[in-house]
XYZ file of C-alpha atoms in Angstrom:
464
model
C -19.361 -49.546 -143.867
C -19.858 -46.064 -143.767
C -23.566 -46.891 -144.772
C -23.997 -49.098 -141.950
C -22.250 -47.583 -139.000
C -22.990 -43.536 -140.116
C -19.458 -43.005 -140.018
C -19.485 -39.922 -142.015
C -22.814 -38.864 -140.018
C -20.762 -39.176 -136.556
C -17.484 -37.412 -138.119
C -15.145 -40.289 -137.524
C -13.327 -42.676 -139.810
C -12.725 -46.606 -140.217
C -8.979 -46.238 -138.966
C -10.293 -43.771 -135.988
C -12.864 -46.592 -135.092
C -10.341 -49.483 -135.281
C -7.944 -47.837 -133.340
C -10.632 -46.767 -130.628
C -11.551 -50.319 -130.350
C -8.182 -51.481 -129.826
C -7.689 -48.777 -127.113
C -11.051 -50.167 -125.156
C -9.735 -53.658 -125.808
C -6.276 -52.806 -124.031
C -8.002 -50.834 -121.372
C -10.299 -53.598 -120.202
C -8.346 -56.628 -121.298
C -7.323 -57.406 -117.722
C -10.516 -58.677 -116.996
C -9.965 -62.063 -118.834
C -7.329 -62.672 -116.424
C -8.589 -61.274 -113.140
C -12.265 -62.554 -113.706
C -10.923 -66.264 -113.856
C -8.743 -65.637 -110.751
C -11.687 -64.185 -108.866
C -14.440 -66.766 -109.654
C -11.799 -69.699 -109.355
C -12.005 -69.246 -105.297
C -15.478 -70.882 -105.729
C -14.231 -73.877 -107.096
C -14.849 -73.000 -111.115
C -12.262 -74.011 -113.183
C -9.895 -70.975 -114.542
C -9.895 -71.946 -118.056
C -13.796 -72.504 -118.238
C -14.030 -68.756 -116.663
C -11.811 -67.277 -118.954
C -13.448 -68.689 -122.093
C -17.286 -67.943 -120.744
C -16.157 -64.354 -120.072
C -14.919 -63.744 -123.642
C -17.518 -65.594 -125.299
C -20.461 -63.510 -123.254
C -17.958 -60.128 -123.817
C -18.138 -61.228 -127.440
C -21.932 -61.723 -127.543
C -22.732 -58.261 -125.677
C -20.358 -56.209 -127.393
C -21.592 -57.161 -130.858
C -24.858 -56.377 -130.438
C -24.043 -53.075 -128.982
C -22.002 -52.656 -132.122
C -23.907 -54.132 -134.863
C -27.930 -53.616 -133.092
C -27.410 -50.387 -131.442
C -24.367 -48.863 -133.252
C -22.482 -47.436 -130.428
C -18.921 -47.373 -129.337
C -19.406 -49.626 -125.804
C -17.817 -52.872 -124.591
C -18.989 -55.356 -122.538
C -17.483 -58.046 -119.807
C -17.883 -59.276 -116.509
C -18.485 -56.595 -113.907
C -15.623 -55.974 -111.507
C -17.777 -55.700 -108.404
C -20.465 -58.147 -108.998
C -17.614 -60.866 -109.421
C -16.385 -60.118 -106.386
C -20.069 -60.215 -104.878
C -20.735 -63.396 -106.644
C -17.462 -64.957 -105.096
C -16.786 -63.626 -101.843
C -20.568 -62.685 -100.686
C -22.939 -65.015 -102.428
C -20.634 -68.127 -102.495
C -18.023 -67.697 -99.700
C -20.671 -65.685 -97.352
C -24.257 -67.153 -97.814
C -23.012 -70.507 -98.794
C -24.420 -70.816 -102.048
C -22.667 -72.994 -104.506
C -21.418 -71.785 -107.971
C -23.852 -73.373 -109.970
C -26.609 -71.970 -107.875
C -24.710 -68.378 -108.146
C -24.999 -68.648 -111.959
C -28.530 -69.522 -112.075
C -29.036 -66.091 -110.149
C -27.243 -64.285 -112.463
C -28.852 -65.935 -115.810
C -32.005 -64.922 -113.594
C -30.955 -61.313 -113.214
C -30.619 -61.305 -117.088
C -33.918 -62.466 -117.661
C -35.231 -60.005 -115.218
C -33.094 -56.925 -116.715
C -34.412 -58.002 -120.286
C -38.029 -57.747 -119.139
C -37.151 -54.418 -117.535
C -35.706 -52.921 -120.869
C -38.414 -54.518 -122.795
C -41.184 -52.768 -120.565
C -39.607 -49.646 -121.102
C -39.020 -49.297 -117.453
C -35.327 -48.697 -117.201
C -36.079 -45.902 -119.886
C -38.547 -44.627 -117.415
C -35.727 -44.567 -114.819
C -32.881 -42.797 -117.500
C -35.942 -40.181 -118.309
C -36.433 -39.262 -114.901
C -32.748 -38.469 -114.051
C -32.145 -34.586 -113.583
C -30.054 -32.674 -115.919
C -27.588 -31.954 -113.284
C -27.411 -35.356 -111.705
C -26.593 -36.678 -115.396
C -23.469 -34.062 -115.396
C -22.654 -35.292 -112.015
C -22.627 -39.025 -112.665
C -20.738 -38.344 -115.883
C -17.901 -36.361 -113.864
C -18.198 -39.103 -111.059
C -17.661 -41.938 -113.883
C -14.051 -39.782 -114.777
C -13.170 -39.868 -111.040
C -14.210 -43.294 -110.478
C -12.242 -44.347 -113.714
C -9.190 -42.130 -112.507
C -9.559 -43.891 -109.117
C -9.522 -47.461 -110.723
C -6.357 -46.750 -112.743
C -4.827 -45.748 -109.356
C -5.949 -48.822 -107.616
C -4.680 -51.332 -110.352
C -1.490 -50.630 -110.018
C -1.035 -50.178 -105.975
C -0.521 -46.497 -106.370
C -2.830 -45.851 -103.469
C -2.552 -47.925 -100.236
C -4.512 -49.046 -97.464
C -3.431 -49.426 -94.050
C -6.172 -51.683 -92.110
C -7.213 -50.413 -88.763
C -7.493 -53.904 -87.875
C -4.796 -56.357 -88.903
C -6.586 -59.371 -87.498
C -9.863 -58.645 -88.774
C -8.126 -57.830 -92.041
C -6.710 -61.263 -92.392
C -9.983 -62.974 -92.000
C -11.224 -61.094 -95.258
C -14.371 -59.118 -95.728
C -14.665 -55.011 -95.243
C -12.772 -53.583 -92.603
C -11.975 -50.079 -91.896
C -8.599 -49.170 -93.723
C -6.823 -45.469 -93.966
C -5.644 -44.845 -97.513
C -2.275 -43.101 -98.287
C 0.253 -42.873 -101.183
C 2.334 -45.908 -101.826
C 6.045 -46.150 -101.656
C 7.421 -45.099 -104.677
C 9.731 -48.587 -104.724
C 7.850 -50.603 -106.917
C 8.862 -51.276 -110.296
C 5.048 -51.343 -111.184
C 4.784 -47.995 -109.923
C 7.621 -46.791 -112.365
C 5.946 -48.170 -115.309
C 2.643 -46.745 -114.482
C 3.954 -43.357 -114.090
C 6.398 -43.358 -117.178
C 3.120 -44.505 -119.099
C 1.023 -41.814 -117.453
C 3.732 -39.129 -118.364
C 3.591 -40.564 -122.044
C -0.186 -40.600 -122.087
C -0.399 -37.049 -121.007
C 2.207 -35.606 -123.328
C 0.871 -37.439 -126.255
C -2.573 -36.291 -125.503
C -1.907 -32.611 -124.738
C 0.070 -32.580 -128.308
C -3.257 -34.201 -129.820
C -1.103 -36.988 -131.295
C -3.367 -39.645 -133.266
C -3.397 -43.127 -131.156
C -2.054 -41.321 -128.237
C -3.785 -43.579 -125.590
C -3.058 -46.859 -127.692
C 0.318 -45.696 -128.177
C 1.294 -45.299 -124.602
C -0.070 -48.693 -123.691
C 2.500 -50.256 -126.014
C 5.203 -48.057 -124.906
C 4.547 -48.668 -121.266
C 4.085 -52.496 -121.978
C 7.594 -52.481 -124.151
C 9.124 -50.502 -121.482
C 7.862 -52.953 -118.380
C 9.973 -55.945 -120.149
C 13.540 -54.534 -118.491
C 11.681 -53.580 -115.081
C 10.063 -57.526 -115.187
C 6.684 -55.986 -115.044
C 5.778 -57.257 -118.298
C 6.294 -61.005 -118.421
C 4.795 -64.249 -119.638
C 4.589 -66.145 -116.798
C 0.595 -66.591 -116.481
C 0.018 -68.084 -119.861
C -2.237 -70.934 -120.296
C -2.484 -73.266 -122.766
C -5.606 -73.021 -125.224
C -6.328 -76.704 -125.162
C -6.448 -76.564 -121.304
C -8.950 -73.865 -121.146
C -11.462 -75.474 -123.752
C -11.102 -78.892 -122.202
C -12.599 -77.111 -119.026
C -15.418 -75.213 -120.597
C -17.951 -78.123 -120.474
C -17.868 -77.985 -116.609
C -19.782 -74.522 -116.645
C -21.618 -74.718 -119.888
C -25.162 -74.995 -118.910
C -24.090 -76.018 -115.429
C -27.475 -73.801 -114.339
C -29.625 -76.685 -115.829
C -27.925 -79.473 -114.208
C -29.075 -81.301 -110.545
C -26.546 -78.549 -108.840
C -28.251 -75.757 -110.644
C -31.932 -74.896 -110.485
C -33.070 -78.044 -108.968
C -30.892 -77.521 -106.102
C -31.388 -73.565 -105.651
C -34.981 -73.992 -105.542
C -35.058 -77.266 -103.768
C -34.902 -75.567 -100.055
C -38.031 -73.191 -99.989
C -36.288 -71.883 -96.538
C -33.647 -70.089 -98.434
C -36.266 -68.520 -101.066
C -36.308 -65.179 -99.251
C -32.477 -65.073 -99.337
C -32.302 -65.824 -103.060
C -35.101 -63.303 -104.240
C -32.601 -60.788 -101.810
C -29.825 -61.832 -103.742
C -31.170 -61.832 -107.527
C -32.458 -58.114 -106.554
C -28.962 -57.011 -105.427
C -27.361 -58.344 -108.638
C -30.544 -56.916 -110.484
C -29.879 -53.548 -108.960
C -26.236 -52.866 -109.436
C -25.908 -54.531 -112.957
C -28.820 -52.148 -113.845
C -27.514 -48.689 -112.417
C -24.071 -49.654 -113.271
C -24.848 -49.678 -117.161
C -27.478 -46.740 -116.755
C -24.630 -44.787 -115.146
C -21.956 -45.797 -117.892
C -24.280 -45.020 -120.946
C -25.427 -41.834 -119.413
C -22.460 -40.536 -117.999
C -20.357 -41.017 -121.281
C -22.789 -40.777 -123.763
C -24.245 -37.322 -122.870
C -20.633 -35.547 -122.509
C -19.440 -36.960 -126.003
C -22.801 -36.542 -128.118
C -23.042 -40.347 -128.330
C -26.657 -40.011 -127.223
C -28.059 -36.583 -127.948
C -30.704 -34.761 -126.384
C -32.743 -36.271 -129.307
C -31.658 -39.645 -128.751
C -33.087 -39.274 -124.912
C -36.246 -37.951 -125.983
C -36.761 -40.629 -128.409
C -36.016 -43.071 -126.083
C -38.649 -41.531 -123.613
C -41.479 -41.055 -125.963
C -40.879 -43.686 -128.252
C -41.932 -47.716 -128.399
C -39.904 -50.479 -128.881
C -36.367 -49.950 -129.910
C -36.711 -46.324 -131.243
C -33.668 -44.961 -129.988
C -29.895 -46.123 -129.741
C -30.041 -45.889 -125.715
C -32.753 -48.409 -126.271
C -30.785 -51.011 -128.441
C -27.650 -50.075 -125.973
C -29.527 -51.505 -122.588
C -31.019 -54.335 -124.280
C -27.591 -55.706 -125.372
C -26.550 -55.208 -121.997
C -29.284 -57.298 -120.728
C -28.627 -60.003 -123.322
C -24.851 -60.279 -122.185
C -25.654 -61.387 -118.655
C -27.963 -64.201 -119.541
C -25.451 -65.502 -121.920
C -22.836 -65.247 -119.294
C -24.824 -67.468 -117.028
C -25.284 -69.802 -119.432
C -21.748 -70.321 -120.276
C -20.493 -69.780 -116.621
C -19.273 -66.330 -115.761
C -20.778 -63.442 -113.751
C -22.619 -60.568 -114.360
C -22.089 -59.007 -117.804
C -22.065 -55.064 -117.845
C -21.058 -52.251 -119.972
C -17.597 -51.092 -119.309
C -16.739 -47.607 -117.823
C -13.163 -48.919 -119.971
C -15.291 -47.717 -122.966
C -14.203 -44.209 -122.337
C -10.931 -44.772 -123.356
C -11.876 -45.681 -126.718
C -14.477 -42.873 -126.937
C -11.772 -40.418 -125.804
C -9.591 -41.782 -128.683
C -12.396 -41.025 -130.952
C -14.727 -43.781 -130.918
C -18.174 -42.995 -131.973
C -19.982 -45.964 -133.599
C -20.504 -49.798 -133.284
C -17.478 -50.211 -135.708
C -15.248 -49.552 -132.385
C -17.480 -52.192 -130.413
C -16.973 -54.554 -133.480
C -13.400 -54.054 -133.199
C -13.423 -55.027 -129.384
C -15.175 -58.115 -130.087
C -12.712 -59.406 -132.726
C -10.013 -58.458 -130.375
C -11.710 -60.546 -127.853
C -12.093 -63.659 -130.179
C -8.254 -63.168 -131.029
C -7.337 -63.388 -127.312
C -9.035 -66.434 -127.104
C -6.329 -67.882 -129.145
C -3.449 -65.386 -127.768
C -4.289 -65.578 -124.251
C -0.486 -65.973 -123.346
C 0.380 -62.473 -125.058
C -2.816 -60.681 -124.063
C -2.493 -61.559 -120.571
C 1.187 -60.164 -120.655
C -0.016 -56.706 -120.923
C 0.430 -55.604 -117.582
C -2.172 -53.215 -115.556
C 0.809 -50.814 -115.181
C 0.548 -50.138 -118.619
C -3.069 -49.427 -119.098
C -3.773 -47.517 -115.636
C -2.144 -44.152 -116.872
C -4.608 -44.478 -119.865
C -7.923 -44.680 -117.237
C -6.111 -41.770 -115.219
C -6.276 -39.736 -118.438
C -9.622 -40.768 -119.509
C -10.901 -40.238 -115.813
C -9.440 -36.299 -116.165
C -11.199 -35.973 -119.577
C -14.721 -37.082 -118.088
C -14.176 -35.314 -115.053
C -14.721 -31.822 -116.996
C -18.482 -32.919 -116.991
C -18.800 -31.413 -113.271
C -18.327 -27.827 -114.640
C -22.016 -28.188 -115.624
C -23.170 -28.304 -111.909
C -24.118 -25.035 -110.545
C -22.005 -25.355 -107.440
C -23.138 -22.229 -106.150
C -26.692 -23.638 -105.401
C -26.435 -26.085 -102.383
C -29.956 -27.775 -103.723
C -28.099 -28.752 -106.934
C -24.326 -29.153 -105.720
C -25.097 -31.796 -102.559
C -26.995 -34.240 -104.750
C -24.256 -33.513 -107.554
C -21.150 -33.983 -104.813
C -22.783 -37.197 -103.459
C -23.323 -38.992 -106.841
C -19.625 -38.061 -108.271
C -17.523 -38.492 -105.329
C -19.180 -41.003 -103.528
C -18.911 -43.274 -106.820
C -15.349 -43.577 -106.488
C -15.236 -43.539 -102.565
C -17.386 -46.592 -102.973
C -15.726 -48.035 -105.889
C -19.373 -48.673 -107.384
C -21.306 -46.519 -110.254
C -24.393 -47.603 -108.662
C -23.821 -46.672 -105.266
C -22.639 -43.208 -106.489
C -26.077 -43.081 -108.345
C -27.735 -44.225 -105.163
C -26.604 -41.706 -102.954
C -26.981 -38.876 -105.754
C -30.951 -39.709 -105.790
C -31.220 -40.289 -102.111
C -29.945 -36.753 -101.444
C -31.553 -35.345 -104.626
C -34.673 -36.550 -103.059
C -33.905 -35.371 -99.422
C -32.974 -31.622 -101.043
C -36.260 -31.319 -102.540
C -37.944 -32.318 -99.317
C -36.276 -29.553 -97.354
C -37.128 -27.113 -100.048
C -40.763 -28.082 -100.137
C -40.610 -29.205 -103.610
C -40.870 -32.659 -103.217
C -43.571 -32.294 -106.243
C -40.832 -31.853 -108.809
C -39.543 -35.004 -108.347
C -40.567 -37.626 -110.734
C -42.541 -40.638 -109.612
C -40.136 -43.275 -111.106
C -37.194 -41.327 -108.856
C -38.885 -41.976 -105.941
C -39.727 -45.546 -106.526
C -35.986 -46.052 -107.649
C -34.911 -44.308 -104.303
C -37.137 -46.350 -102.184
C -35.733 -49.631 -103.696
C -32.021 -48.377 -102.972
C -32.696 -47.517 -99.557
C -34.215 -51.232 -99.234
C -31.329 -52.680 -101.297
C -29.202 -51.053 -98.463
C -31.105 -52.220 -95.647
C -31.502 -55.872 -96.924
C -27.546 -55.803 -97.415
C -27.162 -54.842 -93.877
C -29.383 -57.595 -92.902
C -27.619 -60.230 -94.643
């Protein structure tokens, strides 16, 4: 095992990797419950999406661990599943079968982009200051996700009538009233996570999750009320499996040529967000922890094929989305919650393999796994966010030319609830700063192209 995963070389042990994998799984396990809840609003069977999400997560995470040997886990994107259900299906009127077709095509496009080295060029062109800002921004994003998951931050809509109709509205954020048992469990779990982490207790994050889950029982936060029969979930899987090849799939999607421009724009939006969510997670967490060293980045930029761990990780991400489209779930992406396992010491693919095993077990123990409340994992995300935010110290904040793009990339990532939008803001501001400074020639040609695509993406979404 040491020889295959290079444990000694990465200064880690089997027990550390397993602990890290379990920590990552618990931090992201909410997705196997939340994703079916979101996609079932389109008419997809809950049980089928539940199994499809697990199968696609296992496929992508195993490739990540066994092929790339990096400690990252994959599952359905929380942003893109909402885009799938509420924008594409509910807003644009596509059926869930047609939207699965677009998800599958997005995966194929990302595979092509990865194999042809386009993704590598994009990563290589990101300035070092922006890479540090992306890493710190992901920390802020993770912290924000943790707080939102338990409702620690509330939003008061400016127009309650518009809010009732759904869709984005103006709202004022604020701190929630601390009269909710969920928030009590969250704060207790957060305190435990902070104390154990500061005391350098081994497995501190996992211990805090388990402790908060147990503490949640008397508060009524940890319950078995949402349990689903495993036989019921398996009976529903044939409904979504290979549905893209049914008459309601590809034939229906491309049967109306008048919708073709809208289909292309939608696939483009899926691909852009999926690609940059993954790039942001890998670059942001990998550079800080040393998982992707400077040498690995250089090998990726100068090599051919799968010459670096980054190449292999990007390929794993692309494969998973196509698998998800085949089985019946939305885009699969590299999970930012992987940082929880990395913070617990995960450095190799053994962490990812452990996550995959946990996903497989959860397929048969869904009542128990789904009982872990978000209040038990949210505190871990907040602590991990604090750890990752330290990357921001590498930015030269005294130089506005460097500080402006870095601030937009990091802060906008959390405020927009999107890693890819944060990267987009950083790219656009970086190009603007260079133009104003008369240093436009210093901007990599690929950076110009990607920035233009981001602007085009925003424009097309505004039209939609």
